[in-house]
XYZ file of C-alpha atoms in Angstrom:
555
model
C 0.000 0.000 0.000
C 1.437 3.536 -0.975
C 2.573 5.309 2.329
C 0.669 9.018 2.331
C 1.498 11.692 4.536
C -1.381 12.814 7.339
C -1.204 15.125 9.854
C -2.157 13.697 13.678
C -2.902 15.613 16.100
C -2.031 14.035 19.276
C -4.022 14.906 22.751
C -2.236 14.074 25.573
C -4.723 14.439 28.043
C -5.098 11.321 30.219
C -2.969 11.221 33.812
C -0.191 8.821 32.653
C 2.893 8.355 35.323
C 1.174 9.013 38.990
C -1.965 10.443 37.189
C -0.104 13.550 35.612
C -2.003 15.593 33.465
C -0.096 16.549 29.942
C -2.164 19.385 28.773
C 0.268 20.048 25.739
C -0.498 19.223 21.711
C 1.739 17.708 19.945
C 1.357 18.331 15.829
C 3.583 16.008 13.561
C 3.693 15.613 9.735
C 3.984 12.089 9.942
C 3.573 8.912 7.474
C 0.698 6.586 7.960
C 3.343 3.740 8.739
C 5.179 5.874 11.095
C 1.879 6.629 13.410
C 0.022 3.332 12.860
C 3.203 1.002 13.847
C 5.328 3.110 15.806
C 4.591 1.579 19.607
C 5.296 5.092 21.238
C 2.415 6.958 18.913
C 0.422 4.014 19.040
C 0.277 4.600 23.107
C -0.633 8.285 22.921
C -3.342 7.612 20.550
C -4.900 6.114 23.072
C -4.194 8.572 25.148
C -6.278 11.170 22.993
C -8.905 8.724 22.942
C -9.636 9.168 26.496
C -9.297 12.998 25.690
C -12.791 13.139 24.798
C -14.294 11.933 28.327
C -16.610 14.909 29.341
C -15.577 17.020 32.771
C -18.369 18.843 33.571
C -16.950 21.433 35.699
C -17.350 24.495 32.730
C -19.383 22.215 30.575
C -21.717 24.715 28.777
C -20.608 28.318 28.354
C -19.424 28.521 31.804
C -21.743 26.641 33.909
C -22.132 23.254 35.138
C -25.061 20.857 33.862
C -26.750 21.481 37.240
C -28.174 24.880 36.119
C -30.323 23.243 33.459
C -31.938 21.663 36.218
C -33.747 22.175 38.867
C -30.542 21.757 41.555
C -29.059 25.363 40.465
C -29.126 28.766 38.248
C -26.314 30.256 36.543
C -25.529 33.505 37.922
C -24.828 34.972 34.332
C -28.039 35.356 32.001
C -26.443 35.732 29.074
C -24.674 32.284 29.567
C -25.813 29.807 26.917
C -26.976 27.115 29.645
C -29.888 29.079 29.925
C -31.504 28.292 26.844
C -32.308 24.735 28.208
C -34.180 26.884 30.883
C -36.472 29.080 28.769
C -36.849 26.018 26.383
C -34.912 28.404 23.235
C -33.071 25.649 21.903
C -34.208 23.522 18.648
C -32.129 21.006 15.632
C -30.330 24.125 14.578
C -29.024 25.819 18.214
C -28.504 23.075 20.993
C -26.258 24.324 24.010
C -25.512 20.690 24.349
C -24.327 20.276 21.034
C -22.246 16.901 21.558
C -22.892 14.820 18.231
C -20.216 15.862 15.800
C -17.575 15.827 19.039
C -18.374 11.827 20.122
C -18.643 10.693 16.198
C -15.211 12.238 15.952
C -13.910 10.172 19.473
C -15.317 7.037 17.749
C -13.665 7.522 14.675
C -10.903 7.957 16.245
C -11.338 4.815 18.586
C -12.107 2.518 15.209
C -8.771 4.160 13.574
C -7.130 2.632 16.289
C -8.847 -0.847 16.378
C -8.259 -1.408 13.176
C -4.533 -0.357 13.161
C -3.758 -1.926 16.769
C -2.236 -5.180 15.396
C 0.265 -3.671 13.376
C 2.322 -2.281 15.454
C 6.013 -3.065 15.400
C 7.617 -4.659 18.022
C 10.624 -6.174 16.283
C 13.018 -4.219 18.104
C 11.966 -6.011 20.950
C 10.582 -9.079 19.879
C 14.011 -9.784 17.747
C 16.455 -9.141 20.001
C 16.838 -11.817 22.840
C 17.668 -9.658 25.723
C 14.309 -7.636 25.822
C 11.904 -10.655 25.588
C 10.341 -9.445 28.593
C 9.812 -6.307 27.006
C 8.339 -7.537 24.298
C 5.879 -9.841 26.268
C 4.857 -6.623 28.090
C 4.127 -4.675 25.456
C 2.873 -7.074 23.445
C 0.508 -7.628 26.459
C -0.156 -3.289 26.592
C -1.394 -3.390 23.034
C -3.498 -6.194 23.541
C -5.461 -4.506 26.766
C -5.278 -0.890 25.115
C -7.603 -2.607 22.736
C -10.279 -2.899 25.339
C -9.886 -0.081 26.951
C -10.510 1.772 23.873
C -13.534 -0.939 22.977
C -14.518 0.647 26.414
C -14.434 4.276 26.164
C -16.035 3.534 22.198
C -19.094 1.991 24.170
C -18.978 5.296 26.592
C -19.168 7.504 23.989
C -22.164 5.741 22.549
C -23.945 5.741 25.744
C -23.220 9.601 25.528
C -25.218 10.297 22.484
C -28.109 7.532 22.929
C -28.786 9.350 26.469
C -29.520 12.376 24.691
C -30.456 11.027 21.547
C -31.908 7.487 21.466
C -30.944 5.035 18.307
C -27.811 6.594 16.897
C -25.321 5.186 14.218
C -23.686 1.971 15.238
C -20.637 3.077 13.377
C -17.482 0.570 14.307
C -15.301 1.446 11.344
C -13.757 3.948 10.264
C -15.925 5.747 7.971
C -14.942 9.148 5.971
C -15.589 11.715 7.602
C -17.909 13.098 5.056
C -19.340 9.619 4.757
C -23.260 10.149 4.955
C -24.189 6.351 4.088
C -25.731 5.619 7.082
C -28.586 5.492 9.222
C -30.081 4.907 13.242
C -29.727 1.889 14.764
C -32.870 0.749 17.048
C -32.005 1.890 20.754
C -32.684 -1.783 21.438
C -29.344 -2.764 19.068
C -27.417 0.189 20.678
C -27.822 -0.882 24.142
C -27.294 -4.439 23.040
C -24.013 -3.392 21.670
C -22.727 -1.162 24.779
C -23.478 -3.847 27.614
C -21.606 -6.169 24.996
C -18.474 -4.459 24.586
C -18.685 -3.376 28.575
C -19.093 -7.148 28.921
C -15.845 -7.980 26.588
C -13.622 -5.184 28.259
C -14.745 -6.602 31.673
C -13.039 -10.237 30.592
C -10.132 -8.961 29.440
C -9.238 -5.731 31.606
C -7.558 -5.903 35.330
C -9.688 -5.415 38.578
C -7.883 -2.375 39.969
C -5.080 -0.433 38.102
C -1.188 -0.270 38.784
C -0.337 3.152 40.039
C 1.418 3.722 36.545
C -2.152 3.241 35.013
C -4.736 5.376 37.211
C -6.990 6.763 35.832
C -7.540 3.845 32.711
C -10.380 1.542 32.342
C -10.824 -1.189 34.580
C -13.025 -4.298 34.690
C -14.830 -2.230 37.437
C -15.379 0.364 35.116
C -16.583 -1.345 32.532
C -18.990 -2.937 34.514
C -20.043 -0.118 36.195
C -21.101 1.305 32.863
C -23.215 -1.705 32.445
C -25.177 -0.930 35.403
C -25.653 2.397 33.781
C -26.750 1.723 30.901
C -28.926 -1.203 31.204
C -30.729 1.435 34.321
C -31.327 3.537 31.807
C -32.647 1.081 29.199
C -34.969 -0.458 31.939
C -36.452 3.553 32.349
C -39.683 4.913 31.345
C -37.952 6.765 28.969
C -36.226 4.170 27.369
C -39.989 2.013 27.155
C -42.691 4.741 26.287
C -43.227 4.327 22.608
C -43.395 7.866 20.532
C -43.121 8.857 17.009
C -43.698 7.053 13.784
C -40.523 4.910 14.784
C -40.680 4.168 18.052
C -37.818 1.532 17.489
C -34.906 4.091 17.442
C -36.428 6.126 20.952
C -37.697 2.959 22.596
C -37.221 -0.481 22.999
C -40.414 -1.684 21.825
C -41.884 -4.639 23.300
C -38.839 -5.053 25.824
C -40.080 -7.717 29.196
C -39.578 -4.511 32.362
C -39.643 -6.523 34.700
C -36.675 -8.650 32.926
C -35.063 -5.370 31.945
C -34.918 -4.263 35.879
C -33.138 -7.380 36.757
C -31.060 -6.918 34.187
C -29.973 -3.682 35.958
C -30.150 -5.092 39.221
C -27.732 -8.051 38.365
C -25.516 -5.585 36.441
C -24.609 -3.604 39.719
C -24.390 -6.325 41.646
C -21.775 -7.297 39.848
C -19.928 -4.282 40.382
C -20.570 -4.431 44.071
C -20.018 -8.266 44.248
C -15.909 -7.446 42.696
C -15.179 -5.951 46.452
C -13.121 -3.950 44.501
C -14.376 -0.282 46.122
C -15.942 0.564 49.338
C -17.824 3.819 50.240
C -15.427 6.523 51.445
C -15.437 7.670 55.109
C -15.112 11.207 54.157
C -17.958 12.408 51.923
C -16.248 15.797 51.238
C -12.725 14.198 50.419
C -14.813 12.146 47.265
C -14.297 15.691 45.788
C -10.838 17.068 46.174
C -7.912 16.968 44.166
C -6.937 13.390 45.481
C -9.939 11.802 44.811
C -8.685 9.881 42.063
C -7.146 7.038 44.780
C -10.468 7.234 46.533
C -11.406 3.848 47.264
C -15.281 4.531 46.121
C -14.384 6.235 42.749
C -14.718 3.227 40.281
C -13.728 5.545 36.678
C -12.388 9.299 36.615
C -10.734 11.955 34.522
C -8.538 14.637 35.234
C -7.594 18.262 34.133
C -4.477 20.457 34.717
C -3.381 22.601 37.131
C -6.029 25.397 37.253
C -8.266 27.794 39.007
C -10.360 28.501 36.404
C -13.394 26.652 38.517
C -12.626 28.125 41.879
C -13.186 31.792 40.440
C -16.131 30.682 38.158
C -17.595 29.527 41.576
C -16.453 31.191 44.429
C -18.609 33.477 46.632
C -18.980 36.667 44.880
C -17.008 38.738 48.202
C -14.264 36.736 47.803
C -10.964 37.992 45.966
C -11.742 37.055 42.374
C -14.971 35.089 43.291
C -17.536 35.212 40.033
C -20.341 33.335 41.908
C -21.416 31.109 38.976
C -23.715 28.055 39.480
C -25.626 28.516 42.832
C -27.717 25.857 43.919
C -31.224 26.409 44.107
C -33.862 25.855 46.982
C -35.614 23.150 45.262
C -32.203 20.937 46.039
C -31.308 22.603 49.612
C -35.407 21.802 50.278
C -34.524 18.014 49.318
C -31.913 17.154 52.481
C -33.671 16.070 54.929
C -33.116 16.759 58.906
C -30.725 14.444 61.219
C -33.639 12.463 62.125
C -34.894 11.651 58.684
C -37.706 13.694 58.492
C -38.433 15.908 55.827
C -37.525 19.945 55.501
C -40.445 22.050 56.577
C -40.791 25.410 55.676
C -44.017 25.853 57.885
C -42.677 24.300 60.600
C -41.747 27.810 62.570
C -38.625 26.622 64.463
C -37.120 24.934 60.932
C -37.839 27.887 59.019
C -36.177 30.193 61.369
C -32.557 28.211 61.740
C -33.239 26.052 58.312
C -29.597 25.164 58.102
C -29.535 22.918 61.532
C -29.563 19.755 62.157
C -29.711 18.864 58.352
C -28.092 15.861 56.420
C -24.293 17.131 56.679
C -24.056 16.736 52.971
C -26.006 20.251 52.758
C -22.963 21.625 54.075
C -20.359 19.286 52.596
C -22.144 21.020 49.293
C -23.818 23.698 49.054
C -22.598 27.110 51.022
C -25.284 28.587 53.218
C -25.375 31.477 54.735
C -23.421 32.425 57.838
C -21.337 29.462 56.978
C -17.459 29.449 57.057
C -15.593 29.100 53.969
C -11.684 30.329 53.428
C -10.897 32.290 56.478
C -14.390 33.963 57.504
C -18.199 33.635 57.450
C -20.570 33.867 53.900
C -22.665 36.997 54.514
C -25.137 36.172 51.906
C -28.068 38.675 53.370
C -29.027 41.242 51.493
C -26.258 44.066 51.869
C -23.945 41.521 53.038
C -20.589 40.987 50.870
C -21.516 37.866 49.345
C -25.173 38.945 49.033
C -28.037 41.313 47.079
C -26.608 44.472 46.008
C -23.341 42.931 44.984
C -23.232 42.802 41.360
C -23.590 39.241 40.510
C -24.241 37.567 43.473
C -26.509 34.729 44.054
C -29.456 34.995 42.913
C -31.032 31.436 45.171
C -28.935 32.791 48.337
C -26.602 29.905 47.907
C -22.990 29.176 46.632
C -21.299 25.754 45.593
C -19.047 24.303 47.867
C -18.698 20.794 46.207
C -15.648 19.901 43.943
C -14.331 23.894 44.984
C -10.918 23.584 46.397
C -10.747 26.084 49.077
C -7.173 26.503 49.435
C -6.175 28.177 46.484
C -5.296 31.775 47.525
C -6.551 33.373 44.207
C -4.662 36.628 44.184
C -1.321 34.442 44.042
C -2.906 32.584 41.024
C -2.306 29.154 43.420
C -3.829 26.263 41.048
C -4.613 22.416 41.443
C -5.379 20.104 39.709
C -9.081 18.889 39.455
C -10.420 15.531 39.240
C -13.937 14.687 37.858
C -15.823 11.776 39.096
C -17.242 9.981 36.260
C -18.360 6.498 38.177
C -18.523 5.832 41.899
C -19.611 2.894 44.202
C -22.576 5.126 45.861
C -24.089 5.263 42.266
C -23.886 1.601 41.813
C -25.381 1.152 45.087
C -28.659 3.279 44.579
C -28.439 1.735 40.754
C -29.005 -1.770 42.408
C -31.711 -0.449 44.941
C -33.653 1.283 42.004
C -33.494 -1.763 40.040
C -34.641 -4.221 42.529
C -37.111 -1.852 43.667
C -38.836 -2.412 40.393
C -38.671 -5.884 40.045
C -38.602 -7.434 43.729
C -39.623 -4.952 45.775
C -39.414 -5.917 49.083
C -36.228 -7.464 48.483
C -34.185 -6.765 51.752
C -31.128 -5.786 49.918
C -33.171 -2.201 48.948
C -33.229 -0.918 52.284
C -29.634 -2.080 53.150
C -27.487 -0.458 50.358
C -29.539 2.340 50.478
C -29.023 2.887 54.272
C -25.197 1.743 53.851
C -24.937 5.640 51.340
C -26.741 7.413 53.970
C -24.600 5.840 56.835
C -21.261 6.065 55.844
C -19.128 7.882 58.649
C -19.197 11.620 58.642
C -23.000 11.504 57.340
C -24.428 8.808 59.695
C -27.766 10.136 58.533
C -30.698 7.196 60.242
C -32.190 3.903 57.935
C -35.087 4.124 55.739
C -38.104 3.668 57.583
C -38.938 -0.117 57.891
C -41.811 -1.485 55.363
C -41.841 1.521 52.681
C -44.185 0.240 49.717
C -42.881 0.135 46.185
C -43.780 3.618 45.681
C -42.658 5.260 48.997
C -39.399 3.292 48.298
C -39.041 4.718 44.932
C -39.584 8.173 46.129
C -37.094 7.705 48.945
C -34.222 5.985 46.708
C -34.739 9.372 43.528
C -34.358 11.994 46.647
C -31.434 9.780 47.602
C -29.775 10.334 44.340
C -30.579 13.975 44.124
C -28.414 14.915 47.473
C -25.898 11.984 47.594
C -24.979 12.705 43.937
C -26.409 16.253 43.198
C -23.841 18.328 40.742
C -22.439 14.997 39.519
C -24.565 15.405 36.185
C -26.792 13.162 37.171
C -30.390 14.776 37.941
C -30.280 16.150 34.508
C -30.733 12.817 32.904
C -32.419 10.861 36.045
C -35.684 13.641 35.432
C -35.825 12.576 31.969
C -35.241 8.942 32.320
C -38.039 9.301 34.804
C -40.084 11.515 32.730
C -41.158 13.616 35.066
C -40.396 16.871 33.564
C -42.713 18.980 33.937
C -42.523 18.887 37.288
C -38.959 19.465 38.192
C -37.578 21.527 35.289
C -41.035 23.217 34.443
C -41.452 24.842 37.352
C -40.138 27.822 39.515
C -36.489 27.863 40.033
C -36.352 28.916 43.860
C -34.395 30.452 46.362
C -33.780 32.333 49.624
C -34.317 36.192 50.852
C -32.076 36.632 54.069
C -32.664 39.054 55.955
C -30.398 40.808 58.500
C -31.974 40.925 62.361
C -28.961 41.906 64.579
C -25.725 39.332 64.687
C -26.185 36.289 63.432
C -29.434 37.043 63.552
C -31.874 36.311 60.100
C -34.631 36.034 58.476
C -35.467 33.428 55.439
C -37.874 33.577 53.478
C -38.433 31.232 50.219
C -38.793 33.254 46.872
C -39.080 32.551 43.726
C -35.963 33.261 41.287
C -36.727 32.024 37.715
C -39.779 30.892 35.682
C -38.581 27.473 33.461
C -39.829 26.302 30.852
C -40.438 22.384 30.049
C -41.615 20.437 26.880
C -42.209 17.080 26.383
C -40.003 16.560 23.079
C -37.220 17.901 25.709
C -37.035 14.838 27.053
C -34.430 13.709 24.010
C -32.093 16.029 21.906
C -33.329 16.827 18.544
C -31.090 15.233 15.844
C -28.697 17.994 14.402
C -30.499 19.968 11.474
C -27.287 18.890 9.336
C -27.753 15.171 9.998
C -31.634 15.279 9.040
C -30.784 17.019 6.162
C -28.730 13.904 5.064
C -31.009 11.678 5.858
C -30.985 10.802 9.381
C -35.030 10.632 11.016
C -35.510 13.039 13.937
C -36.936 13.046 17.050
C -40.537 13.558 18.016
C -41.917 16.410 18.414
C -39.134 18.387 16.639
């Protein structure tokens, strides 16, 4: 075959040696032989692979997913998250806009499947003192291939979450290649929990330290357990349009499809692999990535960039950002269990006591210490109304914000985000069994194991819940234990319930000074949302329906 010169673009951006993050580009004129066989380019395409994992602390324009939700609001109007809020986005303008970026990972994944095999290793192979070598990276060629297999199947899952049936593409097609259409969601999710199932056989348990932050057979599990939850979903089983095939799986057994699930993160939890940290807050610091509950992550560089898009709005260099909203701060319950209640006089008065100590571990409330002194987020206070761009719910985010970066001095660190963890897996299994045994003992205890871990130590579900009490209790449980995750985003819509979370008001909190820590709170409404049914997938991109692709319903 002629040899052809290409350009590749190489994206270092996985933590490779003790999880370091290589933030710089590399751009070679290379030949085709020289990046397909070469065993040094071969490992950093693989490396750029994983590039394309999302980190969702500046995902759109700024803001985290959370402020298309009901768990915050972006401080900044103008900030193209808010179209998901006042339902202005269509085929043409989608602030999610994710197709074109995950076809590209894939092709990029199927470049390298197909080219994997041919790399050369005669320099070690043929010479008899490195036949160690050789066996090793013989070995590393033949697990990158699942790994990538892996983060392939991720990116899938990424686009059928938002967009149902996509293109099963597994070669590597022109980029300008249009012959081809959707897949039935049913074959798509057949295909993920298939390659999550191969990468499981083939990939190690827990990574060397040389190798954190790559797939595992935990991870790819894990992602089995997420997908086939989804799959199992109302979403995933209402039929809709005049092909119902590509946004549902039509005719699928639920109650098979829910122990599908169930069985899926049991196997995760069944490894022993990972264990639910002791430390709730430490899940989100710049060491998380050797926390012993964080199944699959990805890191970024050195920065600050999300400290001063977050930070209270007082603080040197503080841009307030996504605040969390009262909907979410409503959702934690008290120590004892009980719910939040606003007309409960004594509650309302000192709402911030004696709640579930994630509140705190998350959300900044007024009067609370962060840095080196008290929030004053009452109105006239210096984190509060009258300060340009303050919060607008009365709240600031504390979670995944590393506090002890002096801004002024420009200190950074690096930031990890958590893609998988075990307390996901663990309400994934209680949701699933919920639906198809309920009862089932093992709902009650892996729920109550996330809300006992030390440092929450928040009391058991009530005893004998029914089905629907229990499913209540286990969605509030994932909106607090895993609330600006980017999670509630996609658990509303799996849900389908809309309407009634991202439809409604956006609320927050008036404070008013009294005297000295002294206030008064009163609930108020911030923002009026918008919510339509056809929200509940992504419309196909204009382009692609122009060449032939089927859209959506409703758009």
């Amino acid at each position: 075959m002629k040899s052809k010169n290409i350009t590749v673009a190489i994206l270092v951006s996985l933590y490779i040696v003790a999880c370091t993050k290589l933030d710089r580009q590399y751009v070679t004129t290379l030949s085709e032989r020289q990046v397909t066989q070469n065993f040094t380019n071969t490992s950093n395409r693989v490396q750029s692979v994983y590039s394309y994992l999302p980190l969702g602390f500046l995902y759109i324009d700024g803001a985290m997913m959370a402020s298309a939700t009901d768990e915050a609001e972006h401080t900044l109007e103008t900030s193209n998250i808010q179209n998901f809020n006042t339902g202005n986005w269509n085929a043409v303008s989608n602030p999610d806009d994710v197709w074109a970026k995950y076809y590209v990972a894939i092709r990029n994944a199927n470049l390298f499947l197909e080219s994997a095999d041919n790399v050369n290793l005669d320099q070690w192979k043929l010479n008899p003192a490195l036949q160690a070598t050789y066996t090793t990276n013989l070995a590393l060629i033949q697990k990158w291939k699942y790994e990538v297999r892996f983060l392939r199947a991720y990116f899938f899952f990424e686009l059928i979450k938002r967009y149902g049936g996509v293109p099963l593409i597994t070669i590597s097609l022109s980029i300008d290649d249009r012959d081809r259409s959707r897949d039935p969601l049913a074959n798509c999710i057949k295909f993920i929990s298939n390659e999550c199932d191969s990468a499981a056989l083939n990939l190690p348990v827990t990574p060397v330290n040389t190798d954190l932050g790559r797939v595992t057979k935990g991870a790819a599990l894990a992602l089995k357990s997420r997908v086939l939850l989804y799959a199992a979903s109302d979403l995933f089983n209402t039929s809709s349009g005049s092909n119902p095939e590509l946004v549902s799986i039509v005719g699928g057994d639920r109650t098979a499809q829910w122990k599908a699930a169930a069985d899926a993160a049991k196997a995760v939890i069944d490894l022993g692999a990972y264990s639910l940290s002791s430390n709730y807050s430490n899940l989100f610091s710049s060491t998380n990535y050797r926390n012993a509950e964080v199944i699959f992550a990805t890191r970024s560089g050195p920065s600050n960039t999300f400290e001063m898009a977050s930070s209270p709005i007082g603080f040197d260099l503080g841009h307030s950002g996504t605040t969390p909203s009262q909907n979410l701060v409503d959702a934690y319950e008290m120590t004892d269990g009980t719910p939040f209640d606003w007309n409960n006089p004594a509650q309302a008065a000192d709402p911030y006591s004696n709640r579930d100590p994630r509140l705190g571990m998350s959300i900044i409330t007024n009067n609370s210490v962060f840095k080196t002194r008290p929030v004053e987020i009452w109105a006239g206070g210096r984190d509060g109304k009258g300060i340009p761009n303050a919060t607008k719910t009365g709240y600031y985010l504390k979670k995944y914000v590393n506090p002890d970066l002096d801004l002024l001095l420009n200190t950074t660190s690096v930031h990890t985000w958590v893609l998988i963890r075990l307390a996901e897996i663990y309400l994934n299994y209680a949701e699933a069994l919920n639906e198809y045994d309920p009862g089932n003992p093992d709902i009650k205890l892996y729920v109550d194991a996330v809300r006992a871990r030390p440092g929450v130590n928040m009391p058991g579900l009530p005893a004998g819940l029914s089905q629907s009490e229990m499913r209540e209790r286990i969605r509030n449980e994932r909106r607090v234990e895993l609330a600006f995750e980017d999670h509630r985003f996609w658990d509303v819509r799996r849900w389908m319930i809309g309407p009634s979370t991202e439809g409604v008001s956006l609320m927050g909190v008036d404070i008013q000074e009294n005297g000295p820590a002294s206030f008064t709170y009163t609930k108020v409404n911030v923002e009026n949302r918008s919510f339509d049914p056809k929200m509940y997938l992504y419309p196909i991109p204009q382009g692609e329906v122009a060449n032939g692709l089927i859209q959506n319903p409703l758009w």
